RNA sequence: GCCCCCAUCGUCUAGUGGCCCAGGACGUGGCCCUCUCAAGGCCAAAACGAGGAUUCGAAUUCCUCUGGGGGCACCA
């Protein structure tokens, strides 16, 4: 379904104050999808107008996270573009110009109130159970007084002169018209005393100057949405289409994830920060698929989507305005789906770093043999070394207690192990076709269950209770090592 | 306190007046497959927050309530 035939220009506008989280990633994803689908542009704009909040490295990390997800931008601080600069801190003069325009047209005013006085006013309003708002002291100062006080070096900000009467109606694509009483709106500050614009003005100016057609952002902007509409109108500009996405709630569904809770998550192998996800074993394809489906759906049954699928199928009118609880269990499911969908050589390429990180010396040829037998057993990519590390160890240290078969005496277990060893030694190789039939025969003769006999072998050869299929694994390890490991098991059991 | 938004299984969701005694997915329980673990297959339990109204007919429209969420900075 094509939602718009006109090329869309959309922007993702994070502030470089922290890590890119899932909510932001989803917004960026939708931006990207709309741009690609309509043949438009996806713009990355850094909203760093508050330099006090600047976090070194945050901007670079946002770039890295987006790139990892496969979300490429067409214009941005690093790649440039025809509408730059793309960092708000570099656009100070531009905002000043429009702030002056608003003052000249009587739609903004210079305010000399000190933060201390405002604090006091707020406290008093609080006491009287009134909503905190600017009391209008400087709303109607004469032009002369203003220029005199500025000339005298008095600190001042610029405020929007919000209409006191009537109502304002703005339109959200998902929610329709939203109407508020103007008296509930404040005379918001547009330009700080240091001369830099605040978000409200800066975003409006940038969105207009950069020809943004769709503003997709979080629903935390809904309360100031009417103000934004008013600013565009005061400047005589046509508004973009506004789309407010629902917020992500914590897994319990009770409220947004707090900073502390976000940090705690990693202990369970989860994180809401994109930068952590690769290390936790998640595939970017899975992340994209999962977050795309939180707040958007295609139909009543399709659930696997690649980025190109999404570009083709995404549409704004299928967006869901209600808040969504983050569900990591389902995320793990998507991860498994995408791991299993990976071509084997690609799986090898992706899992290699996880082995290397754990100190394993791996080679592609062996990894390629292992790939098909562990692919469907990986919940996360980070499970690979634990599941298949034994392939790369010179020898393993099985736990004797696990080696012994429960229903047998230690001597009987040792005896059985000897028989297994003898059979293995007699074989020309330990390929699946060669090794399995004689072992099945042994199981039959022993009167034990296949699981018991193969279990002993599994522990002996892998030192793991859980492993990829035994005979397939043996084939990859090779007769020499298999026999050596079995011999060691015999020794261990005999010593019991 | 004030303002705004939202409301279908535990969770993510389909559903835009009759196709719905509500469909899919995750998770959960059971069964099958099986050398462990997975994967896969089959089956099951599980929801339209409440009350009014409109209508021949409402999960779908309207109102009230309730619940949940968000916001009320010289942050974004």
XYZ file of C-alpha atoms (C1' of nucleotides) in Angstrom:
572
model
C 0.000 0.000 0.000
C 1.405 3.371 -0.936
C 0.513 5.987 1.595
C 1.742 8.957 -0.321
C 2.761 9.525 -3.866
C 4.625 12.696 -2.962
C 8.256 12.261 -1.935
C 8.370 12.742 1.814
C 11.099 14.657 3.564
C 11.280 13.395 7.112
C 13.729 14.023 9.885
C 14.906 12.202 12.953
C 16.004 14.795 15.467
C 17.656 13.310 18.536
C 19.473 15.339 21.125
C 22.999 14.108 21.779
C 22.408 13.588 25.460
C 22.418 9.819 25.739
C 22.136 6.466 24.055
C 19.754 5.734 21.211
C 16.969 3.656 22.747
C 14.333 1.463 21.197
C 11.728 4.201 21.075
C 14.044 6.530 19.218
C 15.124 3.730 16.931
C 11.531 3.022 16.026
C 10.888 6.675 15.229
C 13.995 6.757 13.049
C 12.910 3.534 11.377
C 9.473 4.870 10.485
C 11.079 8.077 9.213
C 13.422 6.071 7.058
C 10.670 3.803 5.753
C 8.455 6.691 4.745
C 11.314 8.460 3.003
C 12.445 5.383 1.093
C 8.963 4.336 0.158
C 8.055 7.691 -1.315
C 11.422 8.344 -2.895
C 12.003 11.216 -0.500
C 14.797 12.007 1.934
C 15.559 10.966 5.471
C 17.295 13.741 7.350
C 19.257 13.390 10.552
C 19.262 16.568 12.577
C 21.035 16.953 15.864
C 19.086 18.950 18.415
C 21.866 20.214 20.603
C 20.598 23.695 21.344
C 21.177 23.144 25.041
C 24.945 22.871 25.262
C 24.877 22.244 28.992
C 23.323 18.857 28.328
C 25.832 17.898 25.682
C 27.319 14.458 26.216
C 30.635 13.793 24.461
C 30.441 10.877 22.074
C 26.656 10.667 22.139
C 26.255 11.958 18.608
C 28.740 9.425 17.248
C 27.015 6.647 19.145
C 23.678 7.581 17.609
C 25.267 7.378 14.168
C 26.735 3.973 14.967
C 23.477 2.617 16.325
C 21.482 3.750 13.313
C 24.061 2.328 10.931
C 24.038 -0.989 12.752
C 20.291 -1.138 12.265
C 20.753 -0.400 8.577
C 18.985 2.943 8.738
C 20.875 5.260 6.428
C 20.247 8.994 6.304
C 20.489 11.158 3.218
C 21.296 14.434 4.904
C 22.923 15.094 8.242
C 25.792 16.727 10.091
C 28.323 14.185 8.886
C 27.159 13.768 5.295
C 26.000 17.311 4.687
C 23.182 18.212 2.354
C 21.518 21.212 0.731
C 19.726 22.394 3.876
C 22.593 22.490 6.376
C 23.905 22.992 8.857
C 22.193 20.045 10.499
C 23.224 20.792 14.041
C 21.038 23.286 15.855
C 23.951 24.760 17.748
C 25.243 25.943 14.381
C 21.983 27.655 13.425
C 21.722 30.269 16.164
C 21.458 33.293 13.830
C 18.721 31.664 11.797
C 16.496 31.270 14.843
C 17.248 34.795 16.006
C 15.974 36.138 12.720
C 12.610 34.458 13.069
C 12.323 35.353 16.731
C 12.728 38.988 15.737
C 10.136 38.536 13.052
C 7.693 37.303 15.675
C 8.451 40.268 17.936
C 7.972 42.690 15.061
C 4.616 41.200 14.239
C 3.558 41.356 17.882
C 3.446 37.573 18.319
C 6.371 37.330 20.688
C 7.760 39.594 23.366
C 10.942 40.292 25.234
C 10.797 39.215 28.860
C 13.119 40.439 31.597
C 11.790 38.332 34.445
C 14.533 36.623 36.393
C 14.493 32.886 36.991
C 14.252 33.655 40.702
C 11.108 35.722 40.275
C 9.557 33.078 38.051
C 10.335 30.437 40.601
C 8.535 32.479 43.225
C 5.534 33.027 40.985
C 5.337 29.317 40.287
C 5.454 28.451 43.954
C 2.629 30.834 44.724
C 0.548 29.444 41.898
C 1.263 25.991 43.209
C 0.001 26.997 46.625
C -3.180 28.379 45.123
C -3.580 25.064 43.249
C -3.270 26.865 39.950
C -1.416 25.332 37.029
C 2.047 26.906 36.821
C 2.270 29.468 34.066
C 3.918 32.747 33.157
C 2.081 35.616 34.811
C 2.391 38.022 31.891
C 4.474 40.730 33.566
C 6.460 41.632 30.456
C 3.791 40.807 27.935
C 2.991 44.384 27.065
C 6.112 46.439 27.701
C 6.550 49.389 25.384
C 9.087 49.132 22.587
C 11.018 51.967 24.204
C 11.245 50.319 27.582
C 12.376 47.102 25.978
C 15.185 48.718 23.997
C 16.271 50.737 27.007
C 16.483 47.722 29.261
C 18.309 45.723 26.618
C 20.719 48.614 26.121
C 21.254 48.656 29.882
C 22.438 45.078 29.580
C 19.497 43.435 31.305
C 19.232 39.679 30.792
C 16.182 38.719 28.766
C 14.439 35.911 26.960
C 11.919 35.920 24.138
C 8.514 34.442 24.803
C 5.720 33.457 22.494
C 2.695 35.692 22.955
C 0.139 32.939 23.185
C -3.409 34.098 22.490
C -5.393 34.347 25.729
C -8.784 33.815 24.183
C -10.298 31.120 22.050
C -9.059 27.703 21.142
C -6.391 26.186 18.970
C -6.930 23.101 16.862
C -4.080 21.051 15.500
C -4.307 17.835 13.552
C -2.475 14.623 14.243
C -2.547 12.010 11.518
C -3.469 9.226 13.923
C -5.715 11.052 16.335
C -7.459 13.619 14.196
C -8.136 17.106 15.495
C -6.909 18.065 18.924
C -8.420 21.218 20.327
C -7.244 23.042 23.422
C -8.314 26.206 25.200
C -5.657 28.838 24.587
C -5.744 29.876 28.223
C -4.261 26.518 29.153
C -1.262 27.319 26.975
C 1.695 29.168 28.438
C 3.797 32.003 27.045
C 6.559 29.558 26.284
C 10.134 30.736 26.047
C 11.371 30.728 22.472
C 14.879 32.106 22.925
C 17.011 31.754 26.033
C 18.924 34.556 27.674
C 22.089 33.188 26.075
C 20.518 33.855 22.684
C 19.968 30.237 21.672
C 16.516 29.113 20.648
C 14.650 26.417 22.520
C 13.274 23.322 20.869
C 9.858 24.825 20.155
C 11.177 27.581 17.907
C 14.225 25.768 16.593
C 12.293 22.710 15.468
C 9.603 24.800 13.785
C 12.160 26.903 11.943
C 14.229 23.890 10.921
C 11.263 21.831 9.831
C 10.078 24.680 7.650
C 13.455 25.614 6.204
C 14.349 21.992 5.571
C 11.039 21.409 3.782
C 10.012 18.675 6.167
C 6.712 17.177 5.017
C 6.052 14.799 7.937
C 7.032 15.247 11.545
C 7.082 11.836 13.202
C 7.877 12.039 16.910
C 6.961 10.637 20.290
C 3.661 11.372 21.978
C 5.478 13.177 24.774
C 5.237 16.136 22.370
C 1.460 16.100 22.357
C 1.094 18.644 25.186
C 3.134 21.255 23.319
C 1.753 20.280 19.941
C -0.719 23.204 19.830
C 2.125 25.613 20.510
C 4.041 24.188 17.580
C 1.076 24.627 15.293
C 0.701 28.186 16.545
C 4.362 28.993 15.864
C 4.122 27.761 12.293
C 0.984 29.816 11.778
C 2.441 32.920 13.402
C 5.297 32.757 10.921
C 2.844 32.266 8.076
C 4.062 28.781 7.292
C 2.217 25.740 6.176
C 2.392 23.003 8.787
C 3.888 19.610 8.052
C 1.830 16.479 8.630
C 2.099 15.643 12.312
C 2.381 12.081 13.527
C 2.723 11.346 17.220
C 3.854 7.838 18.016
C 2.823 6.084 21.195
C 5.400 5.607 23.897
C 7.030 2.335 24.843
C 6.113 1.140 28.319
C 8.146 -1.118 30.543
C 7.400 -4.870 30.200
C 4.829 -4.721 32.993
C 2.977 -2.052 31.060
C 3.174 0.237 34.078
C 4.853 3.412 32.988
C 7.940 4.343 31.063
C 11.237 2.625 31.672
C 13.215 4.527 34.263
C 16.931 5.134 34.015
C 17.629 2.660 36.789
C 15.330 0.010 35.357
C 16.965 0.412 31.969
C 20.341 -0.288 33.507
C 19.005 -3.288 35.429
C 17.708 -4.962 32.273
C 21.115 -5.910 31.032
C 21.475 -8.435 33.818
C 18.744 -10.484 32.157
C 20.410 -10.188 28.777
C 18.152 -7.389 27.630
C 18.542 -3.712 26.974
C 16.564 -0.838 25.562
C 19.754 0.760 24.276
C 20.623 -0.116 20.718
C 24.360 -0.027 21.428
C 24.022 -3.019 23.796
C 21.989 -5.253 21.517
C 24.736 -6.678 19.331
C 26.728 -7.758 22.360
C 23.637 -9.424 23.775
C 23.374 -11.591 20.682
C 20.671 -9.784 18.764
C 20.638 -9.449 15.003
C 19.845 -5.982 13.669
C 17.263 -7.593 11.376
C 15.436 -8.870 14.449
C 15.529 -5.501 16.162
C 14.104 -3.790 13.113
C 11.388 -6.413 12.673
C 10.399 -6.286 16.305
C 10.248 -2.536 16.803
C 8.506 -2.073 13.468
C 5.674 -4.225 14.791
C 5.329 -2.302 18.026
C 2.762 0.252 17.025
C 2.409 -0.764 13.422
C 1.018 -3.802 11.679
C 0.608 -4.897 8.112
C -2.249 -7.386 8.364
C -3.581 -9.995 10.743
C -0.894 -12.620 10.216
C 2.339 -11.491 8.563
C 5.071 -11.153 11.144
C 8.412 -11.582 9.447
C 9.651 -8.480 7.713
C 13.030 -7.491 6.356
C 13.963 -3.854 5.966
C 13.144 -3.927 2.215
C 9.789 -5.568 3.022
C 9.034 -2.777 5.406
C 9.984 -0.102 2.910
C 7.477 -1.639 0.554
C 4.690 -2.308 3.028
C 4.884 0.414 5.648
C 2.029 2.859 5.821
C 1.174 5.610 8.237
C -2.504 4.718 8.362
C -1.748 1.360 9.985
C -0.069 3.013 12.938
C -1.574 2.312 16.346
C -1.851 5.259 18.773
C -2.032 3.293 22.005
C 1.025 2.770 24.216
C 2.849 -0.559 23.905
C 4.652 -2.560 26.578
C 8.071 -3.790 25.568
C 8.120 -7.586 25.427
C 11.607 -9.033 25.369
C 10.359 -12.606 25.173
C 8.853 -11.846 21.831
C 12.030 -10.045 20.850
C 13.944 -13.274 21.500
C 11.476 -15.090 19.285
C 12.097 -12.654 16.433
C 15.818 -13.025 16.974
C 15.514 -16.792 16.591
C 13.435 -16.361 13.463
C 16.070 -14.198 11.830
C 18.950 -16.359 12.965
C 17.289 -19.336 11.312
C 16.677 -17.300 8.180
C 20.361 -16.508 7.770
C 22.220 -18.233 4.911
C 24.908 -20.479 6.390
C 27.874 -18.458 5.199
C 26.255 -15.359 6.615
C 25.611 -17.126 9.917
C 29.305 -18.008 10.017
C 30.313 -14.425 9.373
C 28.005 -13.152 12.101
C 28.816 -15.680 14.786
C 32.571 -15.570 14.387
C 33.061 -12.449 16.543
C 31.202 -14.081 19.433
C 33.690 -16.992 19.435
C 36.645 -14.670 19.085
C 35.385 -12.591 21.954
C 35.407 -15.667 24.179
C 38.975 -16.428 23.194
C 38.314 -19.276 20.759
C 40.581 -19.841 17.786
C 38.090 -20.495 15.026
C 38.310 -21.080 11.309
C 35.627 -20.516 8.715
C 35.716 -24.069 7.361
C 34.848 -25.593 10.736
C 32.325 -22.888 11.509
C 30.607 -23.651 8.240
C 30.272 -27.312 9.259
C 28.936 -26.362 12.668
C 26.528 -23.725 11.386
C 23.776 -26.067 10.149
C 23.647 -28.087 13.348
C 23.520 -25.132 15.722
C 21.487 -22.679 13.690
C 18.112 -23.763 14.975
C 19.478 -24.105 18.485
C 20.586 -20.505 18.912
C 18.276 -18.221 20.742
C 20.849 -15.438 20.565
C 24.062 -15.210 18.613
C 25.923 -14.994 21.897
C 24.838 -18.566 22.711
C 27.126 -19.921 19.995
C 30.400 -20.177 21.955
C 28.725 -21.878 24.879
C 26.904 -24.350 22.667
C 29.692 -25.085 20.233
C 32.906 -24.066 21.951
C 33.839 -27.733 22.493
C 34.521 -28.092 18.786
C 37.494 -25.799 19.140
C 38.957 -27.028 22.412
C 41.940 -29.376 22.254
C 40.281 -31.460 24.964
C 37.387 -31.239 27.373
C 36.882 -31.909 31.056
C 33.737 -33.909 31.597
C 32.228 -34.069 35.051
C 32.573 -37.679 36.236
C 29.320 -37.570 38.102
C 27.490 -36.651 34.904
C 29.390 -39.262 32.966
C 28.116 -42.151 35.055
C 24.771 -43.601 34.043
C 22.240 -43.316 36.832
C 20.759 -46.816 36.628
C 24.148 -48.498 36.582
C 26.932 -48.996 39.067
C 30.139 -47.075 38.397
C 31.776 -50.290 37.279
C 28.978 -50.980 34.814
C 29.245 -47.462 33.453
C 32.973 -47.873 33.019
C 32.402 -51.153 31.293
C 29.940 -49.612 28.910
C 32.328 -46.762 28.188
C 35.012 -49.306 27.327
C 32.690 -50.997 24.863
C 31.901 -47.650 23.253
C 35.579 -46.869 23.024
C 36.340 -50.198 21.438
C 33.699 -49.719 18.802
C 34.872 -46.229 17.997
C 38.452 -47.367 17.713
C 37.468 -50.138 15.336
C 35.713 -47.774 12.939
C 37.470 -46.317 9.910
C 35.987 -42.924 10.735
C 33.271 -41.436 12.949
C 30.975 -40.121 10.277
C 27.256 -40.197 10.979
C 26.651 -43.162 8.627
C 29.589 -45.094 9.975
C 29.243 -44.491 13.682
C 25.537 -44.447 14.358
C 24.559 -48.007 13.271
C 27.074 -49.826 15.503
C 26.218 -47.581 18.419
C 22.513 -48.281 17.961
C 23.372 -51.939 18.018
C 25.263 -51.491 21.262
C 22.263 -49.734 22.778
C 20.131 -52.712 21.850
C 22.547 -55.196 23.351
C 23.004 -53.182 26.545
C 19.297 -53.096 27.293
C 19.627 -49.395 28.054
C 17.861 -46.493 26.454
C 19.456 -44.657 23.558
C 19.415 -41.510 25.613
C 21.444 -43.124 28.380
C 24.191 -44.451 26.164
C 24.320 -41.396 23.921
C 24.169 -39.238 27.003
C 27.348 -40.772 28.326
C 29.013 -40.204 24.965
C 27.739 -36.650 24.811
C 29.265 -35.796 28.168
C 32.478 -37.581 27.274
C 32.916 -35.832 23.971
C 31.470 -32.403 24.631
C 31.525 -32.143 28.422
C 28.073 -30.642 27.980
C 24.659 -31.901 28.933
C 23.216 -30.041 26.007
C 24.917 -30.132 22.647
C 24.227 -30.248 18.935
C 23.322 -33.742 17.656
C 25.958 -36.209 18.815
C 26.924 -38.044 15.643
C 26.967 -34.929 13.501
C 29.193 -33.348 16.096
C 31.529 -36.357 16.206
C 31.929 -36.223 12.471
C 33.104 -32.642 12.667
C 35.464 -33.267 15.566
C 37.064 -36.246 13.857
C 37.926 -39.761 14.954
C 41.212 -38.918 16.619
C 39.786 -36.423 19.083
C 36.611 -38.409 19.622
C 38.583 -41.514 20.563
C 40.893 -39.517 22.816
C 37.983 -37.946 24.653
C 36.248 -41.319 24.994
C 39.430 -42.846 26.360
C 39.624 -40.151 28.967
C 36.035 -40.866 29.939
C 36.908 -44.527 30.427
C 39.765 -43.530 32.699
C 37.575 -41.239 34.733
C 34.854 -43.829 35.146
C 37.301 -46.596 36.014
C 38.706 -44.471 38.798
C 35.334 -44.142 40.456
C -3.773 19.930 41.045
C -4.337 21.276 35.722
C -3.992 19.925 30.454
C -3.563 16.216 26.657
C -3.632 11.210 24.766
C -5.027 6.050 24.954
C -8.428 1.661 26.075
C -9.546 -6.138 22.177
C -6.492 -12.514 25.326
C -0.797 -11.861 30.505
C 1.986 -9.193 26.143
C 2.258 -7.332 20.724
C -1.872 -6.954 17.655
C -6.144 -7.872 13.378
C -10.806 -5.794 13.370
C -13.269 1.103 10.504
C -21.981 -1.482 11.854
C -23.855 -7.385 10.081
C -18.156 -11.899 7.367
C -16.738 -11.860 15.026
C -20.480 -16.536 20.444
C -13.705 -11.862 17.848
C -8.505 -13.815 13.902
C -2.883 -14.114 14.227
C 1.755 -14.055 17.075
C 4.726 -14.447 21.723
C 4.300 -16.734 26.242
C 1.692 -20.812 29.032
C -0.330 -26.158 29.306
C -0.866 -30.924 26.666
C 0.397 -34.289 22.661
C 3.599 -35.814 18.390
C 8.698 -36.045 16.593
C 13.351 -37.224 19.231
C 20.442 -39.171 21.314
C 20.295 -33.927 24.839
C 18.614 -29.121 23.661
C 16.218 -26.743 20.090
C 13.419 -26.353 15.741
C 8.894 -28.159 13.623
C 3.665 -30.128 13.719
C -1.154 -30.635 16.239
C -4.494 -29.298 20.248
C -6.069 -26.272 24.510
C -6.923 -22.330 28.052
C -6.973 -16.984 27.381
C -9.751 -10.566 25.588
C -13.799 -6.524 23.228
C -12.863 -2.064 31.233
C -18.123 -0.384 33.147
C -22.768 2.054 32.343
C -25.908 4.597 29.208
C -27.380 6.224 24.050
C -27.966 5.649 18.509
C -29.377 1.404 15.356
C -33.258 -3.924 12.922
C -28.098 -4.959 14.394
C -22.059 -2.369 17.945
C -15.596 -4.644 19.602
C -16.617 -1.096 15.793
C -20.528 5.561 16.395
C -21.752 9.183 20.635
C -21.805 10.466 26.049
C -20.376 9.547 31.176
C -17.421 6.958 34.441
C -13.238 3.994 35.431
C -8.408 2.563 34.367
C -3.679 3.450 32.134
C -0.090 6.692 29.964
C 2.165 11.393 28.845
C 3.092 16.549 29.896
C 3.098 21.017 33.006
C 11.790 23.962 32.781
C 15.866 29.695 30.149
C 15.529 20.018 28.570
C 14.462 17.696 24.237
